[in-house]
Amino acid sequence: MKGDAFDPDCPTRLILDRIGDKWSVLVVLGLTGGPRRFTELRGLIGGVTPKVLTQTLRAMERDGLLTRTIFAEVPPRVEYALTPLGASLRRPIEAIAAWAEENVEAVVSARDRHDALA
Amino acid sequence: MKGDAFDPDCPTRLILDRIGDKWSVLVVLGLTGGPRRFTELRGLIGGVTPKVLTQTLRAMERDGLLTRTIFAEVPPRVEYALTPLGASLRRPIEAIAAWAEENVEAVVSARDRHDALA
DNA sequence: TCCATTGGTACCCTTCGGAAACCATGAAGG
DNA sequence: CCTTCATGGTTTCCGAAGGGTACCAATGGA
């Protein structure tokens, strides 16, 4: 931690913005079990619309986090798979997810307590 | 990882959304060295506007991640400090930040390569 | 009297995320 | 020959959220 993440022009911020996208996090988690097709991912990740999923996947492909492979078949088949770079994100992301699961209750009760005296 | 983070109604998603807020991450990092005042944080975190910083701090207070202490002085003084719950977020957040710093170069070069053939 | 400091608000505008509808391809079925 | 179906998106529209700038209240000090 060199602290330069505070500088808005530091590229590290750029990464935080990408990870800050909740869908990217879920895509990484969704692809940990191996390659998946568009519709598969769409079903796996509840609540994502096709437009936003496309945007997310394109951006992650652009950043080298995953590959997009088109098979010239009918009906069309497109597979998404994590690159080694994308796979290396799993560990920190799972750390966040684990924290979330452990502390959901504390956060929710804090929120309820706060709302109670509002 | 129970996998229920994929369920949009799972409270874990709620946490991911909060962490997904890039400003929250930077606030946690900014408060690791001890309590700070509003203007201090504002200066430390480059590029944040007062409105958004206020929103972020209020939401984090609501969720029990930090405390907001007002001193009845003139000029007014307000200190923000991490709660134990908020402090426990440091470890996973620093893991993400470390990943970002290690892999910034790879991501940026992937992006450049992609843009080159566009 | 006028100014400076602090911790915000109020206002406005641009952008982004989300919902719903639509589309091109081509094999398969009738 | 015409229709149907599946896939992997795209297009359009809308409301909400993000962000920039200006401003404010309180009070001590010059």
Coordinates of C-alpha atoms (C1' of nucleotides) in Angstrom, one line a residue:
Chain A
M1 CA 0.0 0.0 0.0
K2 CA 1.9 3.0 -1.2
G3 CA -1.1 5.2 -0.6
D4 CA -1.3 6.5 -4.1
A5 CA -4.8 4.9 -4.5
F6 CA -5.9 8.3 -3.2
D7 CA -4.7 10.0 -6.3
P8 CA -7.5 10.1 -8.8
D9 CA -5.0 9.9 -11.6
C10 CA -3.3 6.8 -10.3
P11 CA -4.1 3.7 -12.4
T12 CA -4.9 1.8 -9.2
R13 CA -8.0 3.8 -9.0
L14 CA -9.0 2.5 -12.4
I15 CA -8.8 -1.0 -11.0
L16 CA -10.8 -0.2 -8.0
D17 CA -13.5 1.3 -10.2
R18 CA -13.7 -2.0 -12.2
I19 CA -13.8 -4.1 -9.1
G20 CA -16.2 -1.6 -7.6
D21 CA -18.6 -2.8 -10.3
K22 CA -20.6 -5.4 -8.5
W23 CA -21.4 -7.3 -11.7
S24 CA -17.7 -7.8 -12.4
V25 CA -17.2 -9.4 -9.0
L26 CA -20.1 -11.8 -9.6
V27 CA -18.8 -12.6 -13.1
V28 CA -15.5 -13.7 -11.6
L29 CA -17.3 -15.8 -9.0
G30 CA -19.5 -17.2 -11.7
L31 CA -16.6 -18.2 -13.9
T32 CA -14.5 -19.9 -11.2
G33 CA -16.0 -23.3 -12.1
G34 CA -14.8 -23.0 -15.7
P35 CA -16.0 -21.4 -18.9
R36 CA -19.7 -20.5 -19.3
R37 CA -22.0 -19.4 -22.0
F38 CA -23.8 -16.1 -22.0
T39 CA -27.2 -17.4 -21.1
E40 CA -25.7 -19.6 -18.5
L41 CA -24.1 -16.6 -16.8
R42 CA -27.2 -14.6 -17.1
G43 CA -29.2 -17.3 -15.3
L44 CA -26.5 -17.8 -12.7
I45 CA -26.2 -14.2 -11.7
G46 CA -29.6 -13.2 -10.5
G47 CA -31.0 -9.8 -11.5
V48 CA -28.5 -8.9 -14.3
T49 CA -30.0 -7.6 -17.5
P50 CA -28.5 -8.7 -20.9
K51 CA -27.4 -5.1 -21.7
V52 CA -25.5 -4.7 -18.5
L53 CA -24.0 -8.2 -18.6
T54 CA -22.8 -7.5 -22.2
Q55 CA -21.2 -4.2 -21.0
T56 CA -19.5 -5.9 -18.1
L57 CA -18.2 -8.8 -20.1
R58 CA -16.9 -6.5 -22.9
A59 CA -15.1 -4.3 -20.4
M60 CA -13.5 -7.3 -18.6
E61 CA -12.4 -8.8 -22.0
R62 CA -10.9 -5.4 -22.8
D63 CA -9.0 -5.4 -19.6
G64 CA -7.6 -8.9 -20.1
L65 CA -9.6 -10.5 -17.3
L66 CA -11.5 -13.0 -19.5
T67 CA -11.7 -14.3 -23.0
R68 CA -14.6 -14.4 -25.3
T69 CA -14.7 -17.3 -27.8
I70 CA -17.3 -17.5 -30.5
F71 CA -18.1 -20.9 -32.1
A72 CA -19.4 -20.7 -35.6
E73 CA -22.4 -22.8 -34.9
V74 CA -26.2 -22.5 -35.1
P75 CA -27.5 -21.5 -32.8
P76 CA -24.5 -19.4 -31.9
R77 CA -22.4 -20.4 -29.0
V78 CA -20.1 -18.0 -27.1
E79 CA -18.0 -19.0 -24.2
Y80 CA -16.5 -16.8 -21.6
A81 CA -13.5 -18.0 -19.5
L82 CA -11.2 -16.3 -17.0
T83 CA -7.7 -15.6 -18.1
P84 CA -4.9 -16.3 -15.6
L85 CA -5.1 -12.6 -14.7
G86 CA -8.8 -12.8 -14.1
A87 CA -8.4 -16.0 -12.1
S88 CA -5.9 -14.3 -9.8
L89 CA -8.6 -12.0 -8.8
R90 CA -10.5 -14.9 -7.2
R91 CA -8.6 -14.9 -4.0
P92 CA -9.1 -11.2 -3.0
I93 CA -12.7 -11.3 -4.2
E94 CA -13.4 -14.4 -2.2
A95 CA -11.9 -12.6 0.8
I96 CA -14.4 -9.8 0.4
A97 CA -17.3 -12.3 -0.1
A98 CA -16.3 -14.2 3.0
W99 CA -16.2 -11.0 5.0
A100 CA -19.6 -10.1 3.6
E101 CA -21.1 -13.4 4.7
E102 CA -19.6 -13.2 8.1
N103 CA -20.7 -9.7 8.8
V104 CA -24.0 -9.4 7.1
E105 CA -25.9 -9.8 10.3
A106 CA -23.9 -7.1 12.1
V107 CA -24.5 -4.6 9.3
V108 CA -28.1 -5.3 8.9
S109 CA -28.8 -5.0 12.6
A110 CA -26.8 -1.7 12.7
R111 CA -29.0 -0.5 9.9
D112 CA -32.2 -1.5 11.7
R113 CA -31.0 0.1 14.9
H114 CA -30.3 3.3 13.0
D115 CA -33.7 3.2 11.2
A116 CA -35.5 2.6 14.5
L117 CA -34.6 6.0 15.9
A118 CA -35.3 7.9 12.7
Chain B
M1 CA -18.6 -19.4 -0.2
K2 CA -22.1 -20.7 -0.2
G3 CA -22.8 -19.3 -3.6
D4 CA -25.9 -17.4 -2.5
A5 CA -24.2 -14.2 -3.4
F6 CA -25.8 -14.8 -6.8
D7 CA -29.2 -14.4 -5.3
P8 CA -30.2 -10.8 -5.7
D9 CA -32.3 -11.0 -2.5
C10 CA -29.4 -12.4 -0.4
P11 CA -28.1 -9.8 2.1
T12 CA -24.6 -10.6 1.0
R13 CA -25.3 -8.8 -2.2
L14 CA -26.2 -5.7 -0.1
I15 CA -22.7 -5.8 1.3
L16 CA -21.1 -6.2 -2.1
D17 CA -23.0 -3.2 -3.2
R18 CA -21.6 -1.1 -0.4
I19 CA -18.1 -2.3 -0.9
G20 CA -18.7 -1.8 -4.6
D21 CA -18.9 1.8 -3.9
K22 CA -15.4 3.0 -4.6
W23 CA -15.6 5.9 -2.2
S24 CA -16.4 3.5 0.7
V25 CA -13.2 1.6 0.0
L26 CA -11.1 4.8 0.0
V27 CA -12.8 6.0 3.2
V28 CA -11.8 2.8 5.0
L29 CA -8.2 3.2 3.7
G30 CA -8.3 6.8 4.7
L31 CA -9.4 6.1 8.3
T32 CA -6.9 3.3 9.0
G33 CA -4.5 5.7 10.5
G34 CA -7.0 7.0 13.1
P35 CA -9.9 9.4 13.2
R36 CA -10.1 12.2 10.7
R37 CA -12.1 15.3 10.1
F38 CA -14.4 15.9 7.2
T39 CA -12.1 18.3 5.4
E40 CA -9.1 16.1 6.1
L41 CA -10.8 13.2 4.4
R42 CA -11.9 15.3 1.5
G43 CA -8.3 16.4 0.9
L44 CA -6.9 13.0 1.3
I45 CA -9.3 11.3 -1.1
G46 CA -8.6 13.0 -4.4
G47 CA -11.6 13.8 -6.6
V48 CA -14.4 13.3 -4.1
T49 CA -17.1 16.0 -4.0
P50 CA -18.5 17.1 -0.6
K51 CA -21.9 15.9 -1.5
V52 CA -20.8 12.4 -2.4
L53 CA -18.5 12.2 0.6
T54 CA -21.3 13.1 2.9
Q55 CA -23.6 10.5 1.3
T56 CA -20.9 7.9 1.7
L57 CA -20.1 8.7 5.3
R58 CA -23.7 8.8 6.3
A59 CA -24.3 5.4 4.7
M60 CA -21.3 3.9 6.4
E61 CA -22.4 5.3 9.7
R62 CA -25.8 3.8 9.2
D63 CA -24.2 0.4 8.6
G64 CA -22.1 0.6 11.7
L65 CA -18.8 0.9 9.9
L66 CA -17.8 4.2 11.3
T67 CA -18.8 6.7 14.0
R68 CA -19.5 10.4 13.5
T69 CA -18.6 12.6 16.5
I70 CA -19.6 16.3 16.6
F71 CA -17.7 18.6 18.9
A72 CA -19.7 21.7 19.9
E73 CA -17.0 24.2 18.9
V74 CA -16.6 27.1 16.6
P75 CA -15.7 26.5 13.9
P76 CA -17.4 23.1 14.1
R77 CA -15.4 20.0 14.3
V78 CA -16.6 16.6 13.2
E79 CA -14.5 13.4 13.5
Y80 CA -15.0 10.2 11.7
A81 CA -13.5 7.0 13.0
L82 CA -13.8 3.3 12.1
T83 CA -15.7 1.0 14.4
P84 CA -14.3 -2.4 15.1
L85 CA -16.6 -3.7 12.3
G86 CA -15.3 -1.1 9.9
A87 CA -11.7 -1.9 10.9
S88 CA -12.3 -5.5 10.2
L89 CA -12.9 -4.6 6.6
R90 CA -9.3 -3.3 6.3
R91 CA -7.8 -6.7 5.6
P92 CA -9.9 -7.8 2.6
I93 CA -9.8 -4.3 1.2
E94 CA -6.1 -4.1 1.5
A95 CA -6.0 -7.5 -0.3
I96 CA -7.9 -5.9 -3.2
A97 CA -5.7 -2.8 -3.2
A98 CA -2.6 -5.0 -3.2
W99 CA -3.9 -6.9 -6.2
A100 CA -4.7 -3.7 -8.0
E101 CA -1.2 -2.3 -7.5
E102 CA 0.4 -5.6 -8.6
N103 CA -1.7 -5.9 -11.7
V104 CA -2.3 -2.4 -12.9
E105 CA 0.3 -2.7 -15.5
A106 CA -1.1 -6.0 -16.9
V107 CA -4.6 -4.5 -17.1
V108 CA -3.5 -1.2 -18.7
S109 CA -1.4 -3.0 -21.3
A110 CA -4.3 -5.4 -22.1
R111 CA -6.5 -2.3 -22.6
D112 CA -3.9 -0.6 -24.8
R113 CA -3.5 -3.8 -26.9
H114 CA -7.2 -4.0 -27.3
D115 CA -7.6 -0.3 -28.2
A116 CA -4.8 -0.6 -30.7
L117 CA -6.7 -3.0 -33.0
A118 CA -10.0 -1.1 -32.7
Chain C
dT1 C1' -17.9 45.9 10.4
dC2 C1' -16.1 42.5 7.5
dC3 C1' -13.8 38.4 6.9
dA4 C1' -12.3 33.6 7.5
dT5 C1' -13.0 28.7 8.9
dT6 C1' -15.7 24.4 9.0
dG7 C1' -19.0 21.1 7.6
dG8 C1' -21.9 20.6 5.1
dT9 C1' -26.8 21.8 1.6
dA10 C1' -29.2 23.2 -2.6
dC11 C1' -29.4 23.3 -7.2
dC12 C1' -28.6 21.7 -11.7
dC13 C1' -27.1 18.7 -15.3
dT14 C1' -25.0 14.6 -17.3
dT15 C1' -24.5 9.9 -17.1
dC16 C1' -25.5 5.4 -15.9
dG17 C1' -28.2 1.3 -14.7
dG18 C1' -32.4 -1.2 -15.6
dA19 C1' -36.8 -2.9 -18.0
dA20 C1' -38.9 -4.2 -22.2
dA21 C1' -39.0 -5.0 -26.9
dC22 C1' -36.8 -6.3 -30.9
dC23 C1' -33.4 -8.7 -34.3
dA24 C1' -30.4 -12.0 -37.4
dT25 C1' -29.2 -16.6 -38.3
dG26 C1' -30.3 -21.0 -39.7
dA27 C1' -31.7 -25.7 -38.5
dA28 C1' -35.7 -28.4 -37.7
dG29 C1' -40.7 -29.5 -38.1
dG30 C1' -45.0 -29.7 -40.5
Chain D
dC1 C1' -42.5 -23.5 -48.4
dC2 C1' -43.7 -21.5 -44.2
dT3 C1' -43.3 -21.4 -39.4
dT4 C1' -41.0 -22.2 -35.2
dC5 C1' -37.3 -22.2 -32.0
dA6 C1' -32.9 -21.2 -29.7
dT7 C1' -28.9 -18.1 -29.0
dG8 C1' -26.6 -13.9 -28.1
dG9 C1' -27.1 -10.1 -28.1
dT10 C1' -28.9 -4.7 -29.6
dT11 C1' -32.0 -0.7 -29.3
dT12 C1' -35.0 2.4 -27.1
dC13 C1' -36.7 4.7 -23.3
dC14 C1' -36.9 6.2 -18.5
dG15 C1' -35.8 7.2 -13.8
dA16 C1' -32.2 7.3 -10.5
dA17 C1' -27.7 8.2 -9.3
dG18 C1' -23.3 10.6 -9.7
dG19 C1' -20.9 14.8 -9.9
dG20 C1' -19.8 20.1 -10.2
dT21 C1' -20.6 24.6 -8.4
dA22 C1' -22.4 27.9 -5.5
dC23 C1' -24.0 28.9 -1.3
dC24 C1' -25.1 28.9 3.9
dA25 C1' -25.0 29.3 9.3
dA26 C1' -22.3 30.2 13.4
dT27 C1' -18.9 32.7 15.6
dG28 C1' -14.2 34.4 16.7
dG29 C1' -10.9 37.7 15.3
dA30 C1' -8.9 41.9 12.8

